[in-house]
PDB file of C-alpha atoms and ligand atoms in Angstrom:
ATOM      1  CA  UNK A   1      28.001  82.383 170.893  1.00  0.00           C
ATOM      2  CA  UNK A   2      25.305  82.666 174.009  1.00  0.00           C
ATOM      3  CA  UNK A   3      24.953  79.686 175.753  1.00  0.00           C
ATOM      4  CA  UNK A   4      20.951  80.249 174.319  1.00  0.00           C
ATOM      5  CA  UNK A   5      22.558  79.603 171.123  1.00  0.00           C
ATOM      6  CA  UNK A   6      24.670  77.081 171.780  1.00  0.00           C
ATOM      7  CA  UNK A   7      21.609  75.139 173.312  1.00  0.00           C
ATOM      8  CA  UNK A   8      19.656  75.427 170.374  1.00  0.00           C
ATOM      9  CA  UNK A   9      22.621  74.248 167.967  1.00  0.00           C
ATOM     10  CA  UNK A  10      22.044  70.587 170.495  1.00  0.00           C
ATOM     11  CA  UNK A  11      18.694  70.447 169.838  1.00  0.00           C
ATOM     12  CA  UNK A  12      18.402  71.206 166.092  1.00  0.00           C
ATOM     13  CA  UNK A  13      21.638  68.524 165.657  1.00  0.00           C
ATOM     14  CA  UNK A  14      19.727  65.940 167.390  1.00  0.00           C
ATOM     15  CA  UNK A  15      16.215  67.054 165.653  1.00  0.00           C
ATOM     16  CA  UNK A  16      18.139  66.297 162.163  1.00  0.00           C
ATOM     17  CA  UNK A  17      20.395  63.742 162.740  1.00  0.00           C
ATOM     18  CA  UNK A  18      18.699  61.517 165.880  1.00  0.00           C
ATOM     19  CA  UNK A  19      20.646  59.336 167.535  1.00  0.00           C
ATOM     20  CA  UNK A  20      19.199  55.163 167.983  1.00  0.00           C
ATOM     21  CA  UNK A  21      16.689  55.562 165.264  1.00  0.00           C
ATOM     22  CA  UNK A  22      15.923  52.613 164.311  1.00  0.00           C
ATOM     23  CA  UNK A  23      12.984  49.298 165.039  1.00  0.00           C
ATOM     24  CA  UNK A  24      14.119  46.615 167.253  1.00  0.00           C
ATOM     25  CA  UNK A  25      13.211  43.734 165.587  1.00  0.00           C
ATOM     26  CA  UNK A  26      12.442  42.166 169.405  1.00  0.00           C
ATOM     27  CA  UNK A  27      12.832  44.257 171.560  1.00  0.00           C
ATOM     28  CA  UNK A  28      12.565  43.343 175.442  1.00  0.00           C
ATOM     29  CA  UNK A  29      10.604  46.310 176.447  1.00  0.00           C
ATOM     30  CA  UNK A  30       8.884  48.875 174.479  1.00  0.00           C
ATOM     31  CA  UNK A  31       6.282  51.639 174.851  1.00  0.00           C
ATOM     32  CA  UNK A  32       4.258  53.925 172.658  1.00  0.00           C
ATOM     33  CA  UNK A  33       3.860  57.373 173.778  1.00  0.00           C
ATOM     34  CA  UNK A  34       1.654  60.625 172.343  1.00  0.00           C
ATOM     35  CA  UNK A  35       1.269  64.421 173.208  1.00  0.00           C
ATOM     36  CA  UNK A  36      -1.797  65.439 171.815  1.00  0.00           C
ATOM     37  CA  UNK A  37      -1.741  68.734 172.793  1.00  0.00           C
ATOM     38  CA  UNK A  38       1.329  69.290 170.289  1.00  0.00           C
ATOM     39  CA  UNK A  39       0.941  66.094 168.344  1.00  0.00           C
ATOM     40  CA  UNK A  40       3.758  64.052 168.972  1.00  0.00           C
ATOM     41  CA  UNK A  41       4.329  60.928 169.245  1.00  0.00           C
ATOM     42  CA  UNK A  42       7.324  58.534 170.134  1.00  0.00           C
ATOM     43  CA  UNK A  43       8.118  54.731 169.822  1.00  0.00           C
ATOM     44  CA  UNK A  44      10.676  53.656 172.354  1.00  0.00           C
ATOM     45  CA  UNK A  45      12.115  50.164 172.218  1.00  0.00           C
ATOM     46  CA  UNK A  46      14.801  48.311 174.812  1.00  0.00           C
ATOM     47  CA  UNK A  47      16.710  45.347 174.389  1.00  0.00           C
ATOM     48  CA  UNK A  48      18.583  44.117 177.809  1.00  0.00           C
ATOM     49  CA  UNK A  49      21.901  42.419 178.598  1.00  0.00           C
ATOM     50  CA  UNK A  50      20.901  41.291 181.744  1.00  0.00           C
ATOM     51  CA  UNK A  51      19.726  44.636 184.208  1.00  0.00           C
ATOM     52  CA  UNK A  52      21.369  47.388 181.193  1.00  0.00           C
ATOM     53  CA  UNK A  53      19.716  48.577 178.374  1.00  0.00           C
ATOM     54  CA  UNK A  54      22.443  47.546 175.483  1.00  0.00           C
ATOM     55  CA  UNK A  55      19.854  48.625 172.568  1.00  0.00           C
ATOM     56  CA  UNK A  56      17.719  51.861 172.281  1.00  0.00           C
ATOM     57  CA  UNK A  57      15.695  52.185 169.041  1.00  0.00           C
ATOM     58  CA  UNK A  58      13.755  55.573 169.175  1.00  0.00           C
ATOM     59  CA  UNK A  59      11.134  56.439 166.269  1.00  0.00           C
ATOM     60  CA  UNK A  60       8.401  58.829 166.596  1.00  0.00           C
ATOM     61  CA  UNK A  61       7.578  62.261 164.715  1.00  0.00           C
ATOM     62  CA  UNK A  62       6.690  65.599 166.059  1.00  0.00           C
ATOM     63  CA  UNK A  63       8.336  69.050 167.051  1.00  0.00           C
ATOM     64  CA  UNK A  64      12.241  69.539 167.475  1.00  0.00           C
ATOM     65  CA  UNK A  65      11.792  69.554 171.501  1.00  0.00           C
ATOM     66  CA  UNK A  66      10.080  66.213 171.785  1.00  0.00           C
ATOM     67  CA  UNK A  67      12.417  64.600 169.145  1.00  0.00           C
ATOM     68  CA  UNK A  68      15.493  65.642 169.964  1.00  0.00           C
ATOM     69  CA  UNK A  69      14.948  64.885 173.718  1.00  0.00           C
ATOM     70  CA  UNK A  70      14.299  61.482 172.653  1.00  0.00           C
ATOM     71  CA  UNK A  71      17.384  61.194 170.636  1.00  0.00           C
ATOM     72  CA  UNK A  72      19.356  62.755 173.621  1.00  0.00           C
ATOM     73  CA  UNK A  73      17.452  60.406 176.147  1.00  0.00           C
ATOM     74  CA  UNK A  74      18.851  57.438 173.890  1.00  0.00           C
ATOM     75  CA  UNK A  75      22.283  58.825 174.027  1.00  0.00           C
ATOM     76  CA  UNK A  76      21.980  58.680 177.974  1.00  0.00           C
ATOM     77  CA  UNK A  77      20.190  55.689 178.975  1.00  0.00           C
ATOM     78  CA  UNK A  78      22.268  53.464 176.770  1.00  0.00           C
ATOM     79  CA  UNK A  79      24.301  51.154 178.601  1.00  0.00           C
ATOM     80  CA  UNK A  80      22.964  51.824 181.887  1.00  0.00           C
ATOM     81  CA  UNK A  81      21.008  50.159 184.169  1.00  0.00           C
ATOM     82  CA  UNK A  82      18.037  50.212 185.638  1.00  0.00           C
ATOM     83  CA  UNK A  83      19.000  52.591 189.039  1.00  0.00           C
ATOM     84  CA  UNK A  84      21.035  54.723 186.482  1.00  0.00           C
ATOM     85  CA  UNK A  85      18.555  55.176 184.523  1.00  0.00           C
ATOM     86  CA  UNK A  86      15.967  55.874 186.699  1.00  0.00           C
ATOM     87  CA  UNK A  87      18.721  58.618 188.586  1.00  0.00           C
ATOM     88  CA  UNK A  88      19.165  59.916 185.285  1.00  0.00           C
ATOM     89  CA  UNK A  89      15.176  60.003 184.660  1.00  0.00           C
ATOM     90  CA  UNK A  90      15.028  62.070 188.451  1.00  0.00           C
ATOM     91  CA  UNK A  91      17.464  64.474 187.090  1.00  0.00           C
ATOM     92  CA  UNK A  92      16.152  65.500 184.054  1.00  0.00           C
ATOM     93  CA  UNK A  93      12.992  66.169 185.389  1.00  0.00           C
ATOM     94  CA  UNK A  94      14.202  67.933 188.790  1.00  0.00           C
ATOM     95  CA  UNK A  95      16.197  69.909 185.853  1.00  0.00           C
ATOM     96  CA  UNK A  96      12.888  70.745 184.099  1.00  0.00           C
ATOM     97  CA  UNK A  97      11.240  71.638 187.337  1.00  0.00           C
ATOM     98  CA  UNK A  98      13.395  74.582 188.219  1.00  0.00           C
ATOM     99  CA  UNK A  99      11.435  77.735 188.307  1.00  0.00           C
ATOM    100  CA  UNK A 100      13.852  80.329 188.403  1.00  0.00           C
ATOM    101  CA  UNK A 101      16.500  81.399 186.874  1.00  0.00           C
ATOM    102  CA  UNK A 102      18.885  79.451 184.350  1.00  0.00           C
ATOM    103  CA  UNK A 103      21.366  76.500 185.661  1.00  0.00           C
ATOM    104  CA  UNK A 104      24.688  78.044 186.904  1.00  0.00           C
ATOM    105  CA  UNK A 105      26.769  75.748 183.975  1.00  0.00           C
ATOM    106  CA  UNK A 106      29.979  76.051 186.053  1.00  0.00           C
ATOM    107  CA  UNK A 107      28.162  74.366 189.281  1.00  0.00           C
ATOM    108  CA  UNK A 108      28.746  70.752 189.795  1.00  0.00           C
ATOM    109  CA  UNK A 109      25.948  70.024 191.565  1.00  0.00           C
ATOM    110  CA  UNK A 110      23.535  71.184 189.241  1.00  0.00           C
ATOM    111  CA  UNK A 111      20.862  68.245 188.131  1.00  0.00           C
ATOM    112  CA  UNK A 112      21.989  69.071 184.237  1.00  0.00           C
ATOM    113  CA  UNK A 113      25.628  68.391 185.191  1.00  0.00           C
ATOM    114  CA  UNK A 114      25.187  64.800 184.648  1.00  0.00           C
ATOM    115  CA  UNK A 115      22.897  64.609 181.820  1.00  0.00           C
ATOM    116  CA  UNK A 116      25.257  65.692 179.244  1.00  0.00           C
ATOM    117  CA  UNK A 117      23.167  67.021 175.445  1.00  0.00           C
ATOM    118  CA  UNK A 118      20.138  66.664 177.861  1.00  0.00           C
ATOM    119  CA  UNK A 119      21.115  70.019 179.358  1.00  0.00           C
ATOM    120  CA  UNK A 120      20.409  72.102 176.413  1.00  0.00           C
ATOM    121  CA  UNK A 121      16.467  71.430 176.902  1.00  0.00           C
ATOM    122  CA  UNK A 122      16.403  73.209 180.266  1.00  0.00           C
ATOM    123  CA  UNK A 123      15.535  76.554 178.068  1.00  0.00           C
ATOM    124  CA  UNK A 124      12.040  74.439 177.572  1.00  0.00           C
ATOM    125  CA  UNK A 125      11.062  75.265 181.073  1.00  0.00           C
ATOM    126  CA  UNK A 126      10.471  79.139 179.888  1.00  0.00           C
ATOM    127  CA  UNK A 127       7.766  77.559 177.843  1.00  0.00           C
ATOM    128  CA  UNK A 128       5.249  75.158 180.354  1.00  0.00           C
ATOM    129  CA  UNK A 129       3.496  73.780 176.998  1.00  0.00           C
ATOM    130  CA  UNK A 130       6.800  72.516 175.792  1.00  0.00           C
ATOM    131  CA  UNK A 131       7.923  70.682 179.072  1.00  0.00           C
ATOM    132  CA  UNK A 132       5.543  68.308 177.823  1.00  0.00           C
ATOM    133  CA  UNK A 133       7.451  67.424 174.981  1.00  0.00           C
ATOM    134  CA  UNK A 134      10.839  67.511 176.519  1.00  0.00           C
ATOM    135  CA  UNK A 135       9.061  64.872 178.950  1.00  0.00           C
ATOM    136  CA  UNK A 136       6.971  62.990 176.433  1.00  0.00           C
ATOM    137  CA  UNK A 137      10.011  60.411 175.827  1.00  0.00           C
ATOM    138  CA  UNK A 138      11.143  59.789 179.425  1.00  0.00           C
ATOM    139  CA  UNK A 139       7.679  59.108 180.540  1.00  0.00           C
ATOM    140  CA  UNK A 140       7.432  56.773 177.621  1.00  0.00           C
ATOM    141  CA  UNK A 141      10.506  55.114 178.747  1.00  0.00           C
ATOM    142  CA  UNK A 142       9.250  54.549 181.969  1.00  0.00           C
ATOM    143  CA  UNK A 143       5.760  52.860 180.584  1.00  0.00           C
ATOM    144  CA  UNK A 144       8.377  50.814 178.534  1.00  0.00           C
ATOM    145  CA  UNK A 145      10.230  49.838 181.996  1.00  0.00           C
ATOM    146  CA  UNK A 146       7.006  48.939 183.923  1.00  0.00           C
ATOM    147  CA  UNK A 147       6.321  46.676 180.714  1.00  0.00           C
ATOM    148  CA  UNK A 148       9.239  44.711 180.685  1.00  0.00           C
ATOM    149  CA  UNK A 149       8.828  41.559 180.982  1.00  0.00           C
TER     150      UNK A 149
HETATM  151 ZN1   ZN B   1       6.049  69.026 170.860  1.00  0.00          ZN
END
């Protein structure tokens, strides 16, 4: 199996069976957050234990990309806090910002190396129209942040 193939295995798991979907009945923080130019659209909700996220609920609908790097993005933030998260936010998106070339996977230092299922969407950045749905639920997330109250 490519590692092409093995990507898109991640993706289509988490596009059929997503991880943290579910309402918070009150959540702490929570933002709304649409790609029209692909038509989807995500719901992310936080509940806190003091400074870490200890509940994700993540609803939305759209393409496999946008939903299954929501479901991944649940997988990652939960637990953390707030400076993990946002290293972990800095990551994937220095991840999706590589022009050339794929990731070496055997490189430690490499911005996926950290972000676990995350990884597999760094095929996306062959395909600039689909970056925004890879991103469309971690800049929803951060709307959600700069809501919390
Ligand atoms: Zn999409």
């Amino acid at each position: 199996m490519s590692l092409e193939d093995l990507y898109r295995e991640v993706i289509l798991d988490h596009y059929r069976n997503p991880r943290h979907h579910r309402r918070l009945e009150s959540p702490d923080a929570e933002a709304e957050g649409q790609n029209p130019l692909c038509g989807d659209e995500v719901l992310v909700q936080l509940g806190f234990a003091g400074d870490s996220i200890a509940e994700v609920g993540i609803t939305g609908q759209g393409c496999s990309i946008s939903q299954a790097s929501a479901s991944m993005m649940g997988d990652a933030i939960l637990g953390k806090d707030l400076e993990q998260v946002d290293s972990l936010t800095r990551k994937f998106k220095a991840m999706m910002s590589i022009d050339e070339g794929e990731e070496d996977p055997t490189d430690p230092d490499r911005p996926g190396a950290v972000l676990g299922d995350l990884e597999a969407l760094q095929g996306v950045r062959k395909f600039p129209v689909r970056i925004k749905c890879a991103d469309l639920p971690w800049t929803t997330l951060a709307e959600a942040l700069d809501g919390r109250r």
